[in-house]
Short mmCIF file of C-alpha atoms and ligand atoms in Angstrom, two decimals:
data_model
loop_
_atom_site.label_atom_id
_atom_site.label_comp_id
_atom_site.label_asym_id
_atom_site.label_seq_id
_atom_site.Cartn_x
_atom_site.Cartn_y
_atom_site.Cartn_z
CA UNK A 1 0.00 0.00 0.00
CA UNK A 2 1.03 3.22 -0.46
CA UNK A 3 1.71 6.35 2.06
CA UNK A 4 -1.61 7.92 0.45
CA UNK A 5 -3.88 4.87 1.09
CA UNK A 6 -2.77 4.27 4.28
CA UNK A 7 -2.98 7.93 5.10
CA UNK A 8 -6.68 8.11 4.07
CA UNK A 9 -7.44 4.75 6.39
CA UNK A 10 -5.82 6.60 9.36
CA UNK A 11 -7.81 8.79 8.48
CA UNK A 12 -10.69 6.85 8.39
CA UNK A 13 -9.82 5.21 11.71
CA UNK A 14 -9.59 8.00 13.66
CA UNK A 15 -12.71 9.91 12.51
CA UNK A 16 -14.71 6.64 13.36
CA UNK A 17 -12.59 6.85 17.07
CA UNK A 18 -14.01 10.13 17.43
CA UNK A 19 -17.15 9.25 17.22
CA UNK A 20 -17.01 7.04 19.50
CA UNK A 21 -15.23 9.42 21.97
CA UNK A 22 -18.27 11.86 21.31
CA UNK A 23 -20.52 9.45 22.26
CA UNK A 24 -18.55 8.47 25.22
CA UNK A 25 -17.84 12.47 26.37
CA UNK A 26 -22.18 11.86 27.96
CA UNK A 27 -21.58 8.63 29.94
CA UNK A 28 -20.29 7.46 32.72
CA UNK A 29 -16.86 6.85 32.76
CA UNK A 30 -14.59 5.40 35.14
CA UNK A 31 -11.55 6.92 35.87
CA UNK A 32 -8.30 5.33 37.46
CA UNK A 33 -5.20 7.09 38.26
CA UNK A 34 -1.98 6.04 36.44
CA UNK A 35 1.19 7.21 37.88
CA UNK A 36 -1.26 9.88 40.31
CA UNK A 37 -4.30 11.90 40.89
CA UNK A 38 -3.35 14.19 38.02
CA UNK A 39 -2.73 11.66 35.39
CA UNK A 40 -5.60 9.44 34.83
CA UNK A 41 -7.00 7.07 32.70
CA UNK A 42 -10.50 6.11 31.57
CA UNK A 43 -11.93 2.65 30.23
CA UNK A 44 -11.71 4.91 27.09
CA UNK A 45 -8.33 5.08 26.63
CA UNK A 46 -8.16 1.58 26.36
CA UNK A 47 -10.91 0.97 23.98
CA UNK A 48 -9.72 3.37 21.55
CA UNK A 49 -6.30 2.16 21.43
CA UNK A 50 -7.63 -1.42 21.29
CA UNK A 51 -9.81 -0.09 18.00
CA UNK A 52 -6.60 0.85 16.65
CA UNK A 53 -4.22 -2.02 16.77
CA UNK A 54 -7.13 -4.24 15.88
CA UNK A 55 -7.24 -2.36 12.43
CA UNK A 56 -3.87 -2.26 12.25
CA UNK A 57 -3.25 -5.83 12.94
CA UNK A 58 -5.86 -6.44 10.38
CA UNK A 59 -4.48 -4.09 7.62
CA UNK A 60 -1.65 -4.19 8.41
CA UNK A 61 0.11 -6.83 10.12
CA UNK A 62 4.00 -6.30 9.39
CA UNK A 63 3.19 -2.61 11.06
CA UNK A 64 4.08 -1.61 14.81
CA UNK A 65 2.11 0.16 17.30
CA UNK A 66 3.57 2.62 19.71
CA UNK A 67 0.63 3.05 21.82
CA UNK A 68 0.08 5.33 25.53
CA UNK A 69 -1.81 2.13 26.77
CA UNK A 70 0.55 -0.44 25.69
CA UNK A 71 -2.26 -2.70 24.50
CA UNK A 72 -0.08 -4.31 21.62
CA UNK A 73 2.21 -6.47 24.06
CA UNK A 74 5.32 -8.90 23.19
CA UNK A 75 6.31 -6.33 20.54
CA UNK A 76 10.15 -6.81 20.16
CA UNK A 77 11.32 -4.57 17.20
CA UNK A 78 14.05 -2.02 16.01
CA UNK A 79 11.26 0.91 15.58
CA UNK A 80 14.02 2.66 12.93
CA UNK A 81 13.79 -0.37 10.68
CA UNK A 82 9.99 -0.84 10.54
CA UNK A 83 6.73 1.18 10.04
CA UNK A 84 5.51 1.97 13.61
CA UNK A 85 2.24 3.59 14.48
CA UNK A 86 2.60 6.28 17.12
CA UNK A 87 -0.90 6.72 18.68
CA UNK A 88 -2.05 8.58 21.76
CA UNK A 89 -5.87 7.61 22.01
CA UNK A 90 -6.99 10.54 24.21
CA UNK A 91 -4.41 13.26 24.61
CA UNK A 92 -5.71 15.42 27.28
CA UNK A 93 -7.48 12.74 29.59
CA UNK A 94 -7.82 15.16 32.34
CA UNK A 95 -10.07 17.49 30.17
CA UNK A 96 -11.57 14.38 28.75
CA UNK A 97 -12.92 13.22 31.95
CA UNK A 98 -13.27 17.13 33.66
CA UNK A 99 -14.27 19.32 31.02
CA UNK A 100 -15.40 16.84 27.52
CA UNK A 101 -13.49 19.61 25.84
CA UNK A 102 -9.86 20.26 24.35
CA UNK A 103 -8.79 16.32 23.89
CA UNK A 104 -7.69 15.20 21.14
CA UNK A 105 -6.71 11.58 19.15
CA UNK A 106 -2.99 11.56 18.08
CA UNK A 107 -1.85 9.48 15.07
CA UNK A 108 1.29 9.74 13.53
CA UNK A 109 3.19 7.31 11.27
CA UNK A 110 7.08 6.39 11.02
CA UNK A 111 8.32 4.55 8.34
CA UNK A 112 12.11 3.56 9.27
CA UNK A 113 13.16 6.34 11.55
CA UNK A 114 11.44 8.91 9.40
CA UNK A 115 8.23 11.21 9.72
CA UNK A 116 5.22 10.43 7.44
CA UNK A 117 2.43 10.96 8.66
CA UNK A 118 0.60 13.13 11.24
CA UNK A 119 -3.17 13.36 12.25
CA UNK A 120 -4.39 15.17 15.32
CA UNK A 121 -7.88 15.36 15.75
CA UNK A 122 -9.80 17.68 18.08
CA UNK A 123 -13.04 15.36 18.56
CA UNK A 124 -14.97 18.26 19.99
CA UNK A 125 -14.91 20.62 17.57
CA UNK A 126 -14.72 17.68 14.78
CA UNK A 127 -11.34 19.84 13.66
CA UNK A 128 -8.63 17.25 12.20
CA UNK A 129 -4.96 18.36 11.50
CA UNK A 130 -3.27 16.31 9.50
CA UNK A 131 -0.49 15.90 7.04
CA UNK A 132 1.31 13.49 4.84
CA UNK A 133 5.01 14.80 4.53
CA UNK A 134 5.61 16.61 1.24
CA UNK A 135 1.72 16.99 0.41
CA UNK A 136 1.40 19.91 3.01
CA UNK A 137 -0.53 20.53 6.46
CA UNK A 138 -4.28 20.50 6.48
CA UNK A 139 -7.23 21.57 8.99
CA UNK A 140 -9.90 19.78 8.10
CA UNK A 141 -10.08 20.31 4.02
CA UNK A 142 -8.36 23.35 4.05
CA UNK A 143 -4.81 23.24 3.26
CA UNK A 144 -2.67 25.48 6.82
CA UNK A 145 -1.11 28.67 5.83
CA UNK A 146 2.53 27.88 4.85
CA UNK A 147 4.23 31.51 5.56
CA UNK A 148 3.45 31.73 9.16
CA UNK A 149 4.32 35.07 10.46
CA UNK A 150 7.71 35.27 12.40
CA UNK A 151 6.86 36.95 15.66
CA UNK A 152 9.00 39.37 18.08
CA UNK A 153 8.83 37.77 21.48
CA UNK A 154 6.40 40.81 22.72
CA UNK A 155 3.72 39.79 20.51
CA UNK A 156 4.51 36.01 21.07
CA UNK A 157 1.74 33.55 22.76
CA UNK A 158 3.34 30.61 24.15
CA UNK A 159 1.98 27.45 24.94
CA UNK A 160 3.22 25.85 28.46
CA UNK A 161 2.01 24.95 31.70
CA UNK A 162 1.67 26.39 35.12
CA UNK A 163 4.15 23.79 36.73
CA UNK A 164 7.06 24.98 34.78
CA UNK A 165 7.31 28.58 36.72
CA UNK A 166 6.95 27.27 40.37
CA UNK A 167 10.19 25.34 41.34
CA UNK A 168 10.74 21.71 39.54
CA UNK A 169 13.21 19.60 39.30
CA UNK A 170 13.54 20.20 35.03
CA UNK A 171 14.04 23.93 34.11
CA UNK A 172 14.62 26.70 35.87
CA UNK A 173 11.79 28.38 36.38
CA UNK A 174 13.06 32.15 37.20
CA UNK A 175 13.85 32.43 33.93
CA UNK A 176 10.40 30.79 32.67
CA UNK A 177 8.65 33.67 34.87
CA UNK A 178 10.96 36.27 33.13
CA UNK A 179 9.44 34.70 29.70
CA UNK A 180 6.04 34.94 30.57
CA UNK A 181 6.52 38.62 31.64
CA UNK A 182 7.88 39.08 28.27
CA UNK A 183 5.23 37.70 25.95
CA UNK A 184 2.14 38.61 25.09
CA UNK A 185 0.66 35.88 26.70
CA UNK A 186 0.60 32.08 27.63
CA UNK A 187 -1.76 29.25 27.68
CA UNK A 188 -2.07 25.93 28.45
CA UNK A 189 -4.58 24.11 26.43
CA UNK A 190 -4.02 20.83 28.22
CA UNK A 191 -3.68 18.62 25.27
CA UNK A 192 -0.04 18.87 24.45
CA UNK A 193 -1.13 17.43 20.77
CA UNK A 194 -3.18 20.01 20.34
CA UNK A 195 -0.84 22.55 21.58
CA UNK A 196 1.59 21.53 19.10
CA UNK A 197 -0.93 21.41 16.10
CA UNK A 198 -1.54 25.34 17.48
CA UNK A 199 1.69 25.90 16.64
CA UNK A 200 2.19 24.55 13.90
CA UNK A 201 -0.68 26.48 12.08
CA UNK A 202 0.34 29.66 13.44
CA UNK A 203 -2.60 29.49 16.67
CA UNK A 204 0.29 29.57 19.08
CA UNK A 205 3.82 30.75 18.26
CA UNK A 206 5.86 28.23 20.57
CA UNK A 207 5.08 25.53 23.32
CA UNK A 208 7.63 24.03 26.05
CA UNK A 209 6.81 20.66 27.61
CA UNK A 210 9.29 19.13 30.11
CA UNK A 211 8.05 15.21 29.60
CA UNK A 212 6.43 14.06 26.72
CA UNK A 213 5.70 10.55 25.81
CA UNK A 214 6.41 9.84 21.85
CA UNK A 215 2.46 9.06 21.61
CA UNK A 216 2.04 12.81 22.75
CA UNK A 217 4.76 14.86 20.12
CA UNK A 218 5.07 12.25 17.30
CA UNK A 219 1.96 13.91 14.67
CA UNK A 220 3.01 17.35 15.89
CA UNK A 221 6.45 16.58 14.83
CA UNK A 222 5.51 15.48 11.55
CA UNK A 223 3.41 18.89 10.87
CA UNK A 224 6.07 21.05 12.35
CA UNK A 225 8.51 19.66 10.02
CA UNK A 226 6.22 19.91 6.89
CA UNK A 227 5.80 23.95 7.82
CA UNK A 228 9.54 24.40 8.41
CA UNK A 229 9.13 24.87 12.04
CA UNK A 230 11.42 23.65 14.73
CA UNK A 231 10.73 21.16 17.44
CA UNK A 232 13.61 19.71 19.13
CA UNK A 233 14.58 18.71 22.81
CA UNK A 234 14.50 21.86 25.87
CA UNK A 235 18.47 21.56 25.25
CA UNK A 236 17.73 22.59 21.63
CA UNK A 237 18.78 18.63 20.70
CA UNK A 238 17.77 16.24 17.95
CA UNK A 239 14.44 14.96 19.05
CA UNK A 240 14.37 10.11 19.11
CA UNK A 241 10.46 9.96 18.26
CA UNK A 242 10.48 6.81 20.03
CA UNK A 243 11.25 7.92 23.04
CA UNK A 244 10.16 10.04 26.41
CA UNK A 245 11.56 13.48 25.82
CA UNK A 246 11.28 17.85 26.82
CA UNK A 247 10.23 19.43 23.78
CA UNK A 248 10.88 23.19 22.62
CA UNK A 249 8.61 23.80 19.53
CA UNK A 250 8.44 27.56 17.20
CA UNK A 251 9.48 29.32 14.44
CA UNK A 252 13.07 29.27 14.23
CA UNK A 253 13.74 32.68 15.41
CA UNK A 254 11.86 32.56 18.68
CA UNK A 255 13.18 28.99 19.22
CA UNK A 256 16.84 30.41 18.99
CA UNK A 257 15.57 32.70 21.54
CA UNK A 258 13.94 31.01 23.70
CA UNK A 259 16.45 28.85 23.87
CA UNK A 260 19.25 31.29 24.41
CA UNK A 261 17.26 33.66 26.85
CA UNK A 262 14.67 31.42 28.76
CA UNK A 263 15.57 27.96 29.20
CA UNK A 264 18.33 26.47 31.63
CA UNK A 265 17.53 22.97 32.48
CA UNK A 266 18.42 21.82 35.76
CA UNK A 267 20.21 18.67 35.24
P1 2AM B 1 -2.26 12.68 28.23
O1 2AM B 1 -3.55 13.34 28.48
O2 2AM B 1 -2.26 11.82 27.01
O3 2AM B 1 -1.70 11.97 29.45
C1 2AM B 1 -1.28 17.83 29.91
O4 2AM B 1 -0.75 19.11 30.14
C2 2AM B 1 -0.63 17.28 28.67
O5 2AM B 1 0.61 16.63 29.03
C3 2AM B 1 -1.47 16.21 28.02
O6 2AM B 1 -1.22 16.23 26.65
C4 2AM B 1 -0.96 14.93 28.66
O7 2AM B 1 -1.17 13.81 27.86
C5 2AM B 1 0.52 15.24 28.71
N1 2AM B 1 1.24 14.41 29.66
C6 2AM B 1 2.31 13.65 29.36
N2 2AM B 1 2.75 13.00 30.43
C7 2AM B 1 1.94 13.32 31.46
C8 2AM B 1 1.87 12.94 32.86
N3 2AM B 1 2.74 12.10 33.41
N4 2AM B 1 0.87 13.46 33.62
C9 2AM B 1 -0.01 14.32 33.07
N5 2AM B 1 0.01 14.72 31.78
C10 2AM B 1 0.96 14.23 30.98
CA1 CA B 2 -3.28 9.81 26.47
#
């Protein structure tokens, strides 16, 4: 199959996973709590992730999957040889579960080590981003503006989250509180997927996450890259899209300087 056909079934897939997540957004859900009481996990999570390696096992059964859940187990593979699936069923559980706003279903695709496709789809407002590499960024059926504007930091809204100016043990955060004095203004969507699909259609000018897993960066990647945007590591590195990892994402200018003038990491 080709990247275009299997670009229009991810598609496919995840339009028919947002339905279901619509439907789901008026029932009862139950809610457990993963790692702790702010980072949970819903019967939904599951399911959707489940839908996914069921149709990718069935289409496709020489892919990977890369999943938040881990429901495709005994997977031993060298992810930079093979085509992996990178899917975060519900990015943003905690508005998922609080606010049935602001989520969003992350799909991305990596054939051997390299970007191909991204799809991040905002269920709510039934807005999908998505790109295959070299065929340009779309929302919905509208192609994304290409020449994104190239802000001055004063005009600049950033994308990051309230932990990252109280003390932590990742970045200093004097220097984050200098930033958001700076700018023109932050926000914190609380779907880091959708956050990075802001920026790269020129919604949000830069966004700085201090622990992403690959599930949660790996379709914003791919339409960063397509609009010549930068997203690499908080220490301005090469980002491995198979792994845990800070991200720094803008336009190159305000990435050199946010990176020069805002960030020191801690470790
Ligand atoms: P998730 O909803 O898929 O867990 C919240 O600000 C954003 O950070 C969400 O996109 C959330 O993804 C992501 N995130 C990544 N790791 C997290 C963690 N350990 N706890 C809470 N949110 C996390
Ligand atoms: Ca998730």
């Amino acid at each position: 199959m080709t990247h275009q056909e299997i670009y229009q079934l991810a598609k496919e897939w995840t339009y028919e996973a947002g339905e279901i997540l619509r439907k789901a957004v008026t029932e009862q859900l139950t809610v457990e709590y993963k790692t702790s009481a702010a980072d949970l996990v819903t019967e939904k999570d599951k399911e959707i992730e489940r839908f996914f390696a069921n149709k990718i096992n069935q289409v496709f059964p020489t892919h990977f999957l890369l999943g938040e859940e881990g429901v495709q187990k005994d997977q031993a593979y060298q992810p930079e040889e093979e085509t992996v699936w990178i899917v975060d069923p519900i990015d943003g559980t905690t508005n998922f579960v609080h606010t049935k706003a602001n989520f969003s279903i992350s799909v991305a695709v990596y054939v051997k080590g390299e970007p191909v496709i991204g799809i991040i789809y905002d269920v709510i407002k039934d807005e999908m981003f998505h790109v295959l590499v070299g065929a340009g960024l779309y929302i919905n059926d509208r192609p994304a503006e290409t020449a994104l504007a190239e802000r001055e930091i004063e005009e600049a809204l950033i994308c990051i989250n309230h932990l990252w100016l109280a003390p932590n043990p990742y970045i200093n955060e004097i220097k984050m509180q200098k930033m958001v004095g700076d700018i023109r203004g932050f926000r914190c969507i609380g779907s880091a997927a959708l956050e990075l699909a802001y920026v790269a259609t020129g919604r949000m000018d830069g966004a700085i996450f201090n622990g992403l897993g690959p599930w949660d960066y790996a379709a914003g990647y791919v339409m960063l890259k397509e609009q010549g945007l930068v997203c690499t590591t908080t220490a301005g590195d090469v980002i491995n899209p198979y792994q845990h990892s800070p991200i720094l994402a803008a336009s190159q200018a305000l990435h050199t300087k946010i990176l020069n003038d805002y960030i020191e990491l801690k470790n």
